[in-house]
Coordinates of C-alpha atoms and ligand atoms in Angstrom, one line a residue:
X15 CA 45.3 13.2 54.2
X16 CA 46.6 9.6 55.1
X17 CA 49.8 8.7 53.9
X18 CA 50.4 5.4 51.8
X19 CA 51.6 2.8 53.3
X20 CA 54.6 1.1 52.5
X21 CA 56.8 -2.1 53.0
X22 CA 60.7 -1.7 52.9
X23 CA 62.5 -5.0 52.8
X24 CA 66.2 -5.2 52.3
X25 CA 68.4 -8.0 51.4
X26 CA 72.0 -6.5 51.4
X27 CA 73.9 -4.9 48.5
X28 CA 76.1 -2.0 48.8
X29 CA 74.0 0.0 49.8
X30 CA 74.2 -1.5 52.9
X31 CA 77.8 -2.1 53.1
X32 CA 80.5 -1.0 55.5
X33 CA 83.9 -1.3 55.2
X34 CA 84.5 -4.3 57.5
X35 CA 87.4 -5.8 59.8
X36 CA 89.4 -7.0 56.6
X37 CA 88.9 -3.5 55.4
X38 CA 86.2 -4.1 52.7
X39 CA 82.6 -3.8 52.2
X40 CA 80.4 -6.1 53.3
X41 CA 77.0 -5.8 53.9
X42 CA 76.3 -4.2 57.8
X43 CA 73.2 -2.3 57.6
X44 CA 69.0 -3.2 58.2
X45 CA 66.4 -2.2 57.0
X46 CA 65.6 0.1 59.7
X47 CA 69.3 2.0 59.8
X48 CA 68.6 2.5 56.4
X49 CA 65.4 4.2 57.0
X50 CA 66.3 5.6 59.8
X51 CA 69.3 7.5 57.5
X52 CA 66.6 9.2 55.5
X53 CA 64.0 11.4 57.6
X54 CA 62.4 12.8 54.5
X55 CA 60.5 9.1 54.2
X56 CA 58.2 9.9 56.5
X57 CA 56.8 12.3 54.8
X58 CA 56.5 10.2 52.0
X59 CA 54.5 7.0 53.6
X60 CA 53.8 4.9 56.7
X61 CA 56.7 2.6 56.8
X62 CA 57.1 -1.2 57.5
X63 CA 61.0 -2.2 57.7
X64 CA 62.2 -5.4 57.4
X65 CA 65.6 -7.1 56.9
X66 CA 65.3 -10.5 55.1
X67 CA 68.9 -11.2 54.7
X68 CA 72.2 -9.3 54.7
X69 CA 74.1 -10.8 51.5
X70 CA 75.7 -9.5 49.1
X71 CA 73.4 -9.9 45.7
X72 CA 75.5 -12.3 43.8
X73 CA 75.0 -14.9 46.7
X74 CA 71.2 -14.3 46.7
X75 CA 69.3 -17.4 45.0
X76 CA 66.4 -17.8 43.6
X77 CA 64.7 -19.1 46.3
X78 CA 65.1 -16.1 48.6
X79 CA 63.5 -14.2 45.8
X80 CA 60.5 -16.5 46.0
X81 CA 60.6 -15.4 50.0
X82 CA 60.6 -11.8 49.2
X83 CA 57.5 -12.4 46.5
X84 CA 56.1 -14.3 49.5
X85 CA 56.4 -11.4 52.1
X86 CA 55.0 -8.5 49.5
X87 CA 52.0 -10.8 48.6
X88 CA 51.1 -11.2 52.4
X89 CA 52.0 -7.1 53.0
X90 CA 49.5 -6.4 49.8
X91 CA 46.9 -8.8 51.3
X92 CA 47.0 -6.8 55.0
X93 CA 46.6 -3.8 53.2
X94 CA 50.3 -2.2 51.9
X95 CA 50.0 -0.2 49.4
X96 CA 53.7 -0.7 47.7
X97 CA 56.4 -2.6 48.0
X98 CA 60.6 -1.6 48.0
X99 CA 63.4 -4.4 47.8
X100 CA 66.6 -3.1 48.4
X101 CA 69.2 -5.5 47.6
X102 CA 72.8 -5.6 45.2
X103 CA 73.3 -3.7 42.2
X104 CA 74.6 -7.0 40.6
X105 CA 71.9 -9.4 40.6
X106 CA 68.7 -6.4 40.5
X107 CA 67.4 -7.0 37.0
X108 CA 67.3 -10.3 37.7
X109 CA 65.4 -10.1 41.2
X110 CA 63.1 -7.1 39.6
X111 CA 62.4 -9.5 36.6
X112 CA 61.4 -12.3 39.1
X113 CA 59.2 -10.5 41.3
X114 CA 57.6 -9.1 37.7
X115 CA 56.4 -12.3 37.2
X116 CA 55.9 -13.9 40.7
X117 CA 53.5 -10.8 42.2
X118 CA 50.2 -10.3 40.8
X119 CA 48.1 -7.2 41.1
X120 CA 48.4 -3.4 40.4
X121 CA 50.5 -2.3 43.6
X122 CA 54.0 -1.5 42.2
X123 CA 57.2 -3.4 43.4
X124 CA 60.1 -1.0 43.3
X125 CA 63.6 -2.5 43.5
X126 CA 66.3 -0.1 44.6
X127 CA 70.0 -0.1 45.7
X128 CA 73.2 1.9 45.4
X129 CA 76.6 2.3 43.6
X130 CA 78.6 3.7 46.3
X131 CA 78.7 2.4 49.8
X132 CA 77.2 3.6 52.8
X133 CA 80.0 5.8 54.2
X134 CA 81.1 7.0 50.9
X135 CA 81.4 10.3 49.8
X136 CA 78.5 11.3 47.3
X137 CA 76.9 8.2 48.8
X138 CA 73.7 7.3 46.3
X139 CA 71.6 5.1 48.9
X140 CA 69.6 7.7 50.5
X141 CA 68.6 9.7 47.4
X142 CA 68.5 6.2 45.1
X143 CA 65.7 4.8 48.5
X144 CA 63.9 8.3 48.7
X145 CA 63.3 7.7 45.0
X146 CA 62.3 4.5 45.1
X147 CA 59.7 4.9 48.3
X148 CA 58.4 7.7 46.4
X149 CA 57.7 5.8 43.2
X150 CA 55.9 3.0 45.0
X151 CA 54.0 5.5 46.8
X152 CA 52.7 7.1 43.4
X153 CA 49.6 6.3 41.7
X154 CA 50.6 6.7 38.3
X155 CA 53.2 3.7 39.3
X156 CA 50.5 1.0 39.6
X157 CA 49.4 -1.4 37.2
X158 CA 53.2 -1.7 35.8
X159 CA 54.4 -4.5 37.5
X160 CA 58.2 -4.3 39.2
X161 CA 60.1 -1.3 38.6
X162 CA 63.9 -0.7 39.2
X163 CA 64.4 3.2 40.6
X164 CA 68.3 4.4 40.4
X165 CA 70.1 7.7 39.8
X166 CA 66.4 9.1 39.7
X167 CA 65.5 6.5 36.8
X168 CA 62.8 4.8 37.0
X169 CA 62.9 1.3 34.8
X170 CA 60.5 -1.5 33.7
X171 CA 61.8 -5.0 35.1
X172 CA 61.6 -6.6 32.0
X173 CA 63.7 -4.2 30.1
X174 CA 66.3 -2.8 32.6
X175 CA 70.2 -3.9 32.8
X176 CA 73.0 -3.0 34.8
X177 CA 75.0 -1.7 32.0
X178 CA 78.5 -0.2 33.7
X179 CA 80.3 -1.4 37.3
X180 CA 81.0 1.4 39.1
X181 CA 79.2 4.6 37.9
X182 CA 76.1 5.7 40.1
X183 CA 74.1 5.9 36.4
X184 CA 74.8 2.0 36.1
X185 CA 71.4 1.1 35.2
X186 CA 69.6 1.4 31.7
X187 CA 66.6 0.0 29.6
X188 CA 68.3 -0.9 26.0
X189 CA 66.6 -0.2 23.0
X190 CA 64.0 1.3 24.8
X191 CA 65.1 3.8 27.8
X192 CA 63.5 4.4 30.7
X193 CA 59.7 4.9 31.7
X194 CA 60.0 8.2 34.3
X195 CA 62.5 9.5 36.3
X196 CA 62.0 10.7 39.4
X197 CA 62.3 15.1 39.7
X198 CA 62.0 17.6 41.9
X199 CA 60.6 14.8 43.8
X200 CA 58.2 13.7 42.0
X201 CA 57.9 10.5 39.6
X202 CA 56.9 10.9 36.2
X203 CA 55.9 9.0 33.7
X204 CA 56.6 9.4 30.0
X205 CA 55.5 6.0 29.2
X206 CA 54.2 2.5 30.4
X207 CA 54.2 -1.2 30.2
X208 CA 51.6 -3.2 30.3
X209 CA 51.0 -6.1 33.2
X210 CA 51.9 -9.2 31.8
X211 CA 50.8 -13.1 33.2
X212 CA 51.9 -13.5 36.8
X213 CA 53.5 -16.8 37.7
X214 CA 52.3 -17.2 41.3
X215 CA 55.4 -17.5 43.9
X216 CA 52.9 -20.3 45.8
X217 CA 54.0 -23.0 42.8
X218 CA 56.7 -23.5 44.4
X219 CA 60.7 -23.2 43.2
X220 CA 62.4 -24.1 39.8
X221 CA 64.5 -26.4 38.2
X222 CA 68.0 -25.8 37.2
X223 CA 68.6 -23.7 34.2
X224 CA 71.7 -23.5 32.4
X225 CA 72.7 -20.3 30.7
X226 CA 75.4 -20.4 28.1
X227 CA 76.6 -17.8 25.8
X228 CA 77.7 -18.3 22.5
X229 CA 81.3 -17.7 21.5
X230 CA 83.2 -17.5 18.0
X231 CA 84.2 -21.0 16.9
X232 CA 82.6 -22.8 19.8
X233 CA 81.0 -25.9 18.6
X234 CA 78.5 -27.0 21.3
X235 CA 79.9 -30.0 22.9
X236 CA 79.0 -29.4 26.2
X237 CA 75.3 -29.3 25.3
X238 CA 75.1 -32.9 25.7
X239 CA 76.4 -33.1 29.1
X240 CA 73.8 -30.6 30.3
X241 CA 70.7 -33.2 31.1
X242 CA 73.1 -35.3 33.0
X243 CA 74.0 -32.5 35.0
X244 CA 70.5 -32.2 36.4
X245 CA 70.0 -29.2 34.1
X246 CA 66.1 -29.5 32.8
X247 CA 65.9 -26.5 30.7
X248 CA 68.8 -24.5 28.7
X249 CA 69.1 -20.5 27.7
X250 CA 71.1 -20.0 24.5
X251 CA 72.4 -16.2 24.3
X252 CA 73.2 -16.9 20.6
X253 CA 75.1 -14.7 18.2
X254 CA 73.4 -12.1 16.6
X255 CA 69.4 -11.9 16.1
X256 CA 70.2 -15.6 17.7
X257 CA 72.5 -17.7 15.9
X258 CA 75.8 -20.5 16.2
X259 CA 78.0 -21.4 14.2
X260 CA 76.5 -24.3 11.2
X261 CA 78.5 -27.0 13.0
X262 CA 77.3 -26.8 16.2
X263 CA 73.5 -26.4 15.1
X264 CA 72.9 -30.3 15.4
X265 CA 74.0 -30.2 18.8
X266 CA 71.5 -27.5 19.5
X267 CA 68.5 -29.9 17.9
X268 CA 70.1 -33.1 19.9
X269 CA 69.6 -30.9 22.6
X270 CA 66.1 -29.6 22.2
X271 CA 64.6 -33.3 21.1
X272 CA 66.0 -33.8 25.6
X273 CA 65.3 -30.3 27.0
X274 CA 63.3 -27.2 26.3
X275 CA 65.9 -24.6 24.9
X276 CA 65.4 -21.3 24.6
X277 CA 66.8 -18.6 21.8
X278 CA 68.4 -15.8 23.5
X279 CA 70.9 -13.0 21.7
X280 CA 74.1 -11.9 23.5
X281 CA 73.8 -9.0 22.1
X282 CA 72.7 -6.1 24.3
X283 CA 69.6 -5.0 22.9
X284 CA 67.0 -6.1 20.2
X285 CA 64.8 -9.3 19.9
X286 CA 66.1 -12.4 18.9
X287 CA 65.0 -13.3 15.5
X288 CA 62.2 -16.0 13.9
X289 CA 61.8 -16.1 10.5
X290 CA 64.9 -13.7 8.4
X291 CA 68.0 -16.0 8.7
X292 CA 67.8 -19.6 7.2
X293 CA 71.4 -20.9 6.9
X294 CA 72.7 -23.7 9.0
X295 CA 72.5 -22.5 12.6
X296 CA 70.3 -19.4 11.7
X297 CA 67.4 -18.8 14.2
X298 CA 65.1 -20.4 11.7
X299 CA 67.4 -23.6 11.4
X300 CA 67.8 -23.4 15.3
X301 CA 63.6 -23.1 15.6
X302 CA 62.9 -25.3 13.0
X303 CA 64.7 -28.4 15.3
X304 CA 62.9 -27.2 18.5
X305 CA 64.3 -24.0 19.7
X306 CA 61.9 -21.5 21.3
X307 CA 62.8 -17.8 20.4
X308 CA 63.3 -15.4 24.0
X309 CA 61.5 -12.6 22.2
X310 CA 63.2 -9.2 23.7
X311 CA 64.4 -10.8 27.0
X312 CA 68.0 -10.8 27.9
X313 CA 69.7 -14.5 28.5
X314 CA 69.7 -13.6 32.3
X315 CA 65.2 -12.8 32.1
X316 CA 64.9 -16.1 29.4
X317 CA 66.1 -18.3 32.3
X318 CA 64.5 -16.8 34.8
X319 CA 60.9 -17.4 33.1
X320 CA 61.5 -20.4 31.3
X321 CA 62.3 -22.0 35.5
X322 CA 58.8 -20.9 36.5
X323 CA 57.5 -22.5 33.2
X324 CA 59.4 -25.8 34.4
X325 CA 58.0 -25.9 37.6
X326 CA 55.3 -28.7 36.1
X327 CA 57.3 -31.1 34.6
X328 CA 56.9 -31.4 30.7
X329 CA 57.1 -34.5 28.5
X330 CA 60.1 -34.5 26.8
X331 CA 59.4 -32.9 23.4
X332 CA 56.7 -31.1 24.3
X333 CA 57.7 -27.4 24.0
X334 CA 53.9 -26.2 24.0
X335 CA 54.0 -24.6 27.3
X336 CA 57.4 -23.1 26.9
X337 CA 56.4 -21.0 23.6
X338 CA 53.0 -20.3 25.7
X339 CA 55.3 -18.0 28.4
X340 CA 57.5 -16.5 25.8
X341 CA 54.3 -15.4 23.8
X342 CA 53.6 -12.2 25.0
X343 CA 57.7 -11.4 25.1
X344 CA 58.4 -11.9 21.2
Ligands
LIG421 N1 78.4 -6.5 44.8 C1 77.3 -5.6 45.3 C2 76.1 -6.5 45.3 O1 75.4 -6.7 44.3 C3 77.2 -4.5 44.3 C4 76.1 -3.5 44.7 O2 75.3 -3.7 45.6 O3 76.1 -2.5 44.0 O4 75.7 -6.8 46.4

């Protein structure tokens, strides 16, 4: 039988990283060491291994992301059958969530990387890669968009988090769990998420987003100095189901009549809220003077979408397009 075909691209992260001159970890290894470290791939698929960068995750931007997107469309097009990213544990759900959107088409996107470093003891980069090669491999893994495979999990981009910093079982989906998990080598699947609208990574980049969380007492003044920072859209994790405190709502609506602003929740899990609350600075008042509501994304996925939304510039005021991608999230 012919074995799948798959395309391993890594961009750093720890599971890459070596302790270094200075005595910390930095990131050291390719793509191909990395394959190379686990034989048991080649039973699993025909492999393609590249290196894009060697960075740790919180330096990679969104515009390498956009390459990545770039290089699994053209591996799709000449035939791959699936895709792995390995990259940083810190900035995964927000690269998974990204290529969610950017890659179109059935052929799963599987975004993988590790807890412990290379050379440490108990190690989690083989197993967490194994996993994750296996997953884009399977057939029940297609049609789901981007998953995230760690500690045998198997999550949907759109829901999953890193959610501790050190332990190897890091990564969760609040409020909703995982979809598989990945055992005695095999994934499986006890449930699924539908493909949603692909943004395609050939629009080109987005514009600065800002993303502020909302703090007790806090009463906004540094929403009006947001547009002159170059800023053209704004994420607000509020309070709660998605709320400030009463004085600071104007500034919120001052805001939105200059900017689209979106209605996140800093809290963990949950959707933010439309139509329950309607004191001053509830997520009704905050709607009701031009707020669009996140639905169940996090702050850090709100962003992310509302940038490729942005990509066309909108008049001010007009919001239209901005509730049409956060449609299928509420
Ligand atoms: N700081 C590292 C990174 O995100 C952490 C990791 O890979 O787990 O690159």
């Amino acid at each position: 039988m012919t074995k799948p075909r798959l395309l391993i691209l890594s961009l750093g992260g720890t599971i890459t990283m070596l302790p270094g001159d200075a005595g910390g970890l930095t990131p050291t290894l390719g793509a191909s060491d990395l394959v190379a470290s686990v034989p048991a791939l080649a039973e699993v698929a025909e492999i393609e291994a590249r290196s894009l960068f060697r960075l740790p995750s919180p330096s990679l931007a969104i515009a390498d992301v956009l390459e990545v997107a770039r290089g699994v469309e053209a591996g799709f097009a000449s035939g791959t059958d699936g895709a792995v990213v390995i990259q940083g544990t810190d900035t995964i759900e927000e690269t998974a969530f990204l290529l969610d959107l950017l890659v179109a088409g059935d052929k799963p996107v599987v975004v993988v990387g590790a807890m412990r470093g290379a050379d440490a003891p108990g190690a989690d980069g083989p197993a967490n890669l194994l996993a994750a090669a296996r997953v884009a491999a399977c057939p029940d893994a297609r049609g789901q968009g981007t998953l995230v495979v760690l500690n045998y999990d198997i999550h949907a981009a759109r829901f999953v988090q890193k959610s501790h910093t050190t332990l190897p079982s890091a990564f969760d989906s609040p409020g909703c769990g995982p979809l598989g998990v990945v055992a005695e080598g095999r994934p499986r699947f006890h449930a699924r998420v539908s493909r949603l609208p692909a943004w395609p990574a050939g629009d080109g980049a987005p514009p600065p987003v800002a993303l502020i969380k909302w703090a007790m007492g806090d009463d906004g003044r540094m929403l009006a100095a947001l547009p002159d920072l170059g800023y053209r859209g704004v994420v607000i994790e509020g309070m709660g189901a998605g709320h400030v405190p009463a004085g600071a709502a104007p500034a919120v609506g001052a805001l939105a009549a200059r900017l689209p602003v979106v209605l996140a929740s800093r809290v963990i899990a949950g959707p933010v809220f439309t139509r329950t609350y309607a004191y001053p600075g509830s997520e009704v008042d905050l709607l009701q003077r031009g707020a669009v509501p996140a639905g169940m994304l996090s702050g850090l996925k709100a962003r992310l979408l509302l940038g490729l939304a942005l990509r066309r510039p909108l008049p001010p005021g007009e919001v239209g397009a901005v509730q049409a991608a956060f449609g299928p999230y509420q």
